[in-house]
Amino acid sequence: MPDFAGDPMVTDLVHLAVALAIGFLIGFEREHSHAEEARKHTFAGARTFTLTAVAGGLSGIVDEGLVLPSILLISIAGLTAAAYWATAREKPGAGGTTEIALLLTFLLGVAAVRDHVLEAAIGGVATAIILSIKQSVERWATALSEQELYAALRLLAISVIILPILPDEPFGPYNALNLRDIWLMVVFISGLSFLGYWLIRFAGSGRGVLLTGFAGGLASSTATTLSLSRFVKRGVAPSELAAGIVAANVMMLIRIGVLVAALARDVLLALAPALIVAALAGGAGILWLRRGGETPANDEAVLELGNPMEIKPALIFAALLAVISVAASFGAEQFGQSGLMLVALISGLADVDAITLIAGRKAAGGEIEMMAAAYAIMIAAASNIILKAGMASVVGGRALGVRVGAVFAAMITAGAVALLAF
């Protein structure tokens, strides 16, 4: 039996077969899509796309340069433009997706025989997928509000445009500031908030206060506590609301773990027992609060988290991060660990993420001890939780405040014991 391994002719045939498969796949998707839309006359279907891909492959084999592929591409583009013009005259506003896909199919056919067979295959499958999700894209575009679209664009702007151009050098008092590090943390927090926002957007508060609490805690446990506390006036049972508020703050502990893991794994090892035990205490508290069964939440009650990607809150967080960073450096240098703990206690009343990021980063850089960072983070978390217990009591009333305060006290105590024990 002859050995065809390494035979150029066999290689060309295999690559040409890949080009054919790419054309048929894209063409079959177009054929199916046109059938779904009940089109009687279409510009190109499975056969046209397959032949176009084969033409691209053959032109790439016959001419190792670009002359023949270019001539064929121009010819196909001319026929495609003429067909689109005729279609547009009969049906104004017609899209050109199929026409563009045909030109792309030709290029993929050329690529398949030019030592880019894997890239061509991936491109062919990706093209077919993109073409097939038309209805889903239209639904998403219709469901997406202008505010949400701008939020997504802002997230891309702060991460893709702003972050890379910021200088990566320490400056300021105690060299405690680094613009790129600060903005990276803004991007990280904004990304988590954005994810939490969409979890709430798709889950909806009408599916249960507890689910809303878990999803809302990923975006903002403080905002979730405030919003759920207001639901008392809408007739939702205090025990259910308390369970949702506790769930949001359990998510806060998980969020702290994620932030620390991204910055200093050694600190996470020291902090993990306290976070886990406190979260378990919170979980037990949720079961205790819900022992009487679920009271359905008002379907019209919407969690008031607002837009997670407004520029002003992002800038405020960046400024807060910078201030706490300088304060933490000052406190640690002037008063040692006790100064850092005081900064954590005070800053935790405003935001637990900022001190978590700063303590983790300083521990990773060797500026403070690992356990000092762990203590500072837990003090900030305890301070933040105590503030939210008071918030629930003031906004939601005594019945809600007592329930939330009892579980929060158990969480803080359990976390403290675990941190000291381990």
C-alpha atoms as one frame of an Amber mdcrd trajectory, in Angstrom:
protein
   0.000   0.000   0.000   1.456   3.388  -0.958   2.348   5.793   1.821   0.530
   9.071   1.320   1.901  10.691   4.462   3.479  13.998   3.554   2.192  13.834
  -0.055   1.465  17.455  -1.132  -1.492  16.336  -3.257  -3.108  14.532  -0.321
  -2.518  17.545   1.901  -4.161  19.843  -0.651  -7.142  17.502  -0.947  -7.592
  17.378   2.830  -7.438  21.166   3.078  -9.838  21.512   0.162 -12.227  19.151
   1.952 -12.052  21.415   5.009 -12.866  24.406   2.807 -15.825  22.524   1.353
 -17.074  21.605   4.833 -16.793  25.234   5.948 -18.800  26.435   2.961 -21.476
  23.799   3.430 -21.807  24.528   7.158 -22.273  28.266   6.648 -24.510  27.736
   3.629 -26.665  25.187   5.428 -27.196  27.664   8.259 -28.226  30.338   5.728
 -30.563  27.861   4.002 -32.185  26.956   7.298 -32.477  30.595   8.351 -34.112
  31.552   5.054 -36.559  28.659   5.381 -37.470  29.808   8.900 -38.110  33.304
   7.563 -40.227  31.844   4.736 -38.150  33.458   2.000 -39.076  32.230  -1.472
 -36.112  33.772  -3.270 -32.684  34.014  -1.697 -29.347  35.190  -3.001 -27.252
  32.286  -1.737 -27.876  28.964  -0.044 -25.956  25.840   0.866 -24.753  25.073
  -2.679 -23.622  28.629  -3.439 -21.699  28.895  -0.192 -20.076  25.485  -0.711
 -18.989  26.339  -4.252 -17.668  29.725  -3.097 -15.512  28.093  -0.428 -14.205
  25.512  -2.909 -13.442  28.295  -5.383 -11.446  30.060  -2.686  -9.580  26.867
  -1.860  -8.757  26.041  -5.478  -7.593  29.573  -6.218  -5.276  29.347  -3.231
  -3.832  26.042  -4.477  -3.437  27.013  -8.150  -1.937  30.440  -7.437   0.443
  30.632  -4.498   0.308  34.417  -4.692  -2.688  36.720  -4.419  -3.513  37.476
  -8.052  -6.077  34.747  -8.771  -7.707  34.838  -5.290  -7.980  38.632  -5.584
  -9.567  38.471  -9.054 -12.097  35.892  -7.900 -12.854  37.825  -4.704 -13.492
  41.009  -6.692 -15.704  39.092  -9.113 -17.741  37.511  -6.328 -17.984  40.865
  -4.554 -19.343  42.426  -7.749 -21.985  39.721  -8.178 -22.865  40.012  -4.498
 -23.226  43.778  -4.706 -25.467  43.479  -7.769 -27.652  40.893  -6.047 -27.922
  43.045  -2.932 -28.848  46.095  -5.017 -31.634  44.143  -6.707 -32.913  42.864
  -3.361 -32.759  46.316  -1.786 -34.884  47.772  -4.602 -37.648  45.262  -3.922
 -37.261  45.322  -0.152 -35.807  48.595   1.195 -33.845  48.211   4.397 -32.810
  44.624   3.684 -29.791  43.468   5.616 -26.557  42.378   4.008 -25.615  39.575
   6.380 -25.762  36.791   3.798 -23.747  38.808   1.298 -20.987  39.571   3.785
 -20.977  35.935   4.921 -20.439  34.807   1.330 -17.336  36.968   0.932 -16.029
  35.730   4.282 -16.625  32.126   3.171 -14.415  32.687   0.126 -11.615  34.033
   2.343 -11.971  31.092   4.726 -11.641  28.744   1.770  -8.370  30.438   0.772
  -7.097  30.326   4.350  -7.852  26.599   4.633  -5.331  25.765   1.901  -2.713
  28.304   2.976  -1.490  26.534   6.144  -4.249  28.126   8.237  -6.618  25.174
   8.198  -7.299  25.227  11.951  -7.948  28.970  11.973 -10.236  28.585   8.953
 -12.197  25.771  10.615 -12.612  27.794  13.811 -13.643  30.826  11.766 -16.194
  28.787   9.841 -17.822  27.387  12.970 -17.779  30.800  14.662 -19.382  32.383
  11.590 -22.170  29.798  11.536 -22.820  30.369  15.236 -22.926  34.151  14.822
 -25.348  33.830  11.909 -27.614  31.472  13.866 -28.132  33.730  16.896 -29.921
  36.511  15.029 -33.180  36.133  16.954 -31.391  35.957  20.298 -29.398  39.095
  19.513 -32.582  40.905  18.516 -34.249  39.859  21.776 -31.263  41.024  23.820
 -31.109  44.322  21.975 -34.826  44.890  22.567 -34.652  43.924  26.246 -31.529
  45.984  26.940 -32.244  49.470  28.236 -30.191  52.468  27.185 -28.815  52.714
  30.721 -27.670  49.081  30.674 -26.023  49.476  27.273 -24.098  52.510  28.503
 -23.158  50.559  31.638 -21.603  47.786  29.533 -19.758  50.320  27.380 -18.443
  52.094  30.472 -17.136  48.821  31.875 -15.299  48.221  28.604 -14.000  51.809
  28.605 -12.533  51.687  32.119 -10.950  48.274  31.540  -9.834  48.326  27.900
  -9.147  52.024  27.258  -8.266  53.691  30.559  -6.445  50.916  32.459  -3.633
  50.242  29.926  -2.620  53.918  29.634  -2.280  54.606  33.353   1.297  54.735
  34.741   2.418  51.762  36.811   4.642  53.623  39.279   4.290  54.380  43.007
   3.959  58.010  44.063   2.531  60.259  46.760   2.894  60.064  50.546   4.734
  56.905  51.613   4.678  55.856  47.918   1.297  54.408  48.791  -0.419  55.320
  45.519  -0.232  53.625  42.143  -2.730  54.752  39.531  -2.795  51.500  37.616
  -3.203  49.399  40.769  -5.994  51.645  42.028  -7.813  51.570  38.716  -7.341
  47.813  38.398  -9.205  47.439  41.666 -11.938  49.741  40.341 -12.271  47.496
  37.299 -12.376  44.372  39.481 -15.032  45.720  41.827 -17.061  47.169  38.960
 -16.940  43.819  37.186 -18.269  41.994  40.238 -20.996  44.609  40.664 -21.898
  44.342  36.996 -22.192  40.550  37.296 -24.376  40.896  40.377 -26.594  43.424
  38.608 -27.279  41.006  35.763 -27.941  38.109  38.110 -30.665  40.233  39.668
 -31.841  41.409  36.257 -32.434  37.860  35.038 -33.475  36.238  38.332 -35.791
  39.041  39.466 -36.750  39.817  43.027 -40.135  38.222  42.431 -38.524  34.784
  42.537 -37.801  35.097  46.207 -36.202  37.390  48.709 -33.476  34.868  49.487
 -32.316  34.581  45.866 -32.424  38.359  45.602 -30.255  38.623  48.701 -27.610
  36.267  47.352 -27.499  37.954  43.932 -27.669  41.463  45.388 -24.842  40.750
  47.810 -22.519  40.187  44.887 -23.265  43.686  43.608 -23.615  45.573  46.908
 -24.517  44.081  50.261 -25.156  47.563  51.666 -27.587  48.502  48.890 -29.268
  45.110  49.211 -29.683  45.527  52.973 -31.236  48.953  52.494 -33.580  47.850
  49.714 -34.782  44.697  51.455 -35.327  46.597  54.713 -37.763  48.860  52.881
 -39.873  45.868  51.838 -41.310  45.625  55.356 -43.764  48.335  54.336 -44.855
  46.195  51.372 -46.028  43.369  53.580 -43.089  41.004  53.295 -42.464  39.041
  56.508 -39.519  40.306  58.633 -38.080  36.791  58.894 -37.940  36.457  55.096
 -36.354  39.866  54.718 -33.835  39.109  57.465 -32.883  35.879  55.652 -32.328
  37.847  52.434 -30.201  40.451  54.223 -28.086  37.751  55.864 -27.686  36.050
  52.476 -26.376  39.311  50.995 -23.777  39.564  53.738 -22.754  35.930  53.388
 -22.068  36.817  49.763 -20.008  39.753  51.023 -17.761  37.294  52.866 -17.395
  35.208  49.715 -16.609  38.379  47.800 -13.888  39.231  50.311 -12.390  35.790
  49.774 -12.348  36.316  45.999 -10.657  39.702  46.337  -7.999  38.398  48.728
  -7.361  35.341  46.545  -6.641  37.652  43.617  -4.060  39.631  45.598  -2.469
  37.532  48.340  -3.087  33.819  48.677  -1.097  33.639  51.914  -3.541  36.090
  53.480  -6.415  33.975  52.187  -4.986  30.929  53.961  -5.010  32.860  57.229
  -8.413  34.387  56.589 -10.224  31.388  55.090 -11.195  29.684  58.398 -12.795
  32.881  59.701 -14.634  33.546  56.429 -15.857  29.963  56.157 -17.029  29.700
  59.768 -18.733  33.107  59.621 -20.442  32.160  56.359 -21.597  28.838  57.870
 -22.989  30.729  60.853 -24.830  32.966  58.421 -26.174  29.918  56.582 -27.414
  28.428  59.843 -29.030  31.769  60.629 -30.825  31.727  57.281 -32.235  28.259
  58.034 -33.351  29.474  61.466 -35.056  32.533  60.003 -36.836  30.492  57.335
 -37.918  27.671  59.604 -41.552  28.742  59.347 -41.668  28.445  55.572 -41.398
  30.933  52.755 -43.620  33.941  52.442 -43.770  34.909  48.790 -42.312  38.302
  48.032 -44.261  40.969  46.212 -43.545  40.391  42.514 -43.513  44.129  41.913
 -40.837  44.772  44.542 -37.690  45.624  42.644 -34.299  45.599  44.296 -32.996
  49.142  44.092 -29.376  48.663  43.132 -29.324  51.315  40.426 -26.769  51.312
  37.626 -23.593  49.539  38.792 -21.424  51.237  36.203 -22.046  54.952  36.638
 -18.794  56.877  36.329 -19.300  58.951  39.479 -19.436  55.971  41.911 -16.377
  54.471  40.197 -14.432  57.704  40.682 -15.615  57.979  44.289 -14.428  54.430
  44.953 -11.045  55.223  43.368 -10.701  58.310  45.575 -11.751  56.327  48.659
  -9.214  53.653  47.795  -6.467  56.260  47.495  -7.358  57.944  50.801  -7.536
  54.668  52.717  -4.280  53.514  51.141  -2.454  56.620  52.401  -4.214  56.404
  55.788  -3.285  52.739  56.158   0.362  53.448  55.322   0.409  56.361  57.762
  -1.285  54.361  60.534   1.013  51.365  60.075   4.160  53.495  60.093   3.221
  55.767  62.990   1.341  53.378  65.265   2.188  49.905  63.978  -0.515  47.299
  63.652  -2.857  49.139  66.017  -2.935  52.085  63.602  -3.842  49.811  60.706
  -6.631  48.225  62.758  -8.071  51.647  63.572  -8.092  52.577  59.892  -9.824
  49.257  59.125 -12.457  49.862  61.794 -13.307  53.316  60.472 -13.059  52.560
  56.758 -15.205  49.461  57.159 -18.133  51.720  58.006 -17.932  53.149  54.493
 -16.684  50.249  52.363 -15.129  46.893  53.153 -13.733  46.297  49.654 -11.253
  49.186  49.834  -9.459  48.069  53.000  -9.575  44.456  51.789  -7.756  45.379
  48.607  -5.248  47.599  50.374  -4.441  45.149  53.168  -4.107  42.284  50.701
  -1.827  44.270  48.421   0.391  45.472  51.279   0.700  41.935  52.633   1.589
  40.633  49.175   4.272  43.308  48.908   5.738  42.471  52.322   4.804  45.848
  53.831   2.686  44.305  56.607   2.459  40.858  58.147   0.044  38.294  56.772
  -1.930  38.001  60.028  -2.098  41.794  60.381  -3.798  41.960  57.000  -6.211
  39.192  58.000  -7.120  40.965  61.257  -7.621  44.282  59.453  -9.948  42.712
  56.888 -12.058  40.953  59.508 -12.297  44.117  61.623 -13.502  46.042  58.581
 -16.032  43.299  57.755 -17.327  43.278  61.352 -17.606  47.069  61.347 -19.502
  46.965  58.070 -21.880  44.238  59.283 -22.647  46.096  62.515 -23.503  49.211
  60.506 -25.903  47.227  58.319 -27.586  45.712  61.377 -28.325  49.248  62.550
 -29.520  50.186  59.079 -31.967  47.262  59.018 -33.305  48.233  62.436 -33.792
  51.910  61.558 -35.308  51.363  58.109 -37.170  48.093  58.646 -38.182  48.363
  62.275 -37.416  46.574  65.509 -38.672  43.129  64.445 -36.352  43.069  61.450
 -33.456  44.621  63.351 -33.574  42.036  66.155 -33.523  39.111  63.725 -30.744
  40.516  61.579 -28.726  41.615  64.620 -28.921  38.176  66.230 -27.564  36.385
  63.175 -24.936  39.053  62.530 -23.719  38.754  66.127 -23.347  35.002  65.658
 -21.434  35.533  62.395 -19.025  38.044  63.925 -18.430  35.895  67.003 -17.867
  32.732  64.965 -15.474  34.529  62.617 -13.484  36.061  65.468 -13.135  32.744
  67.284 -12.013  30.996  64.094  -9.468  33.715  63.287  -7.935  33.548  66.765
  -8.054  29.757  66.947  -6.386  29.073  63.631
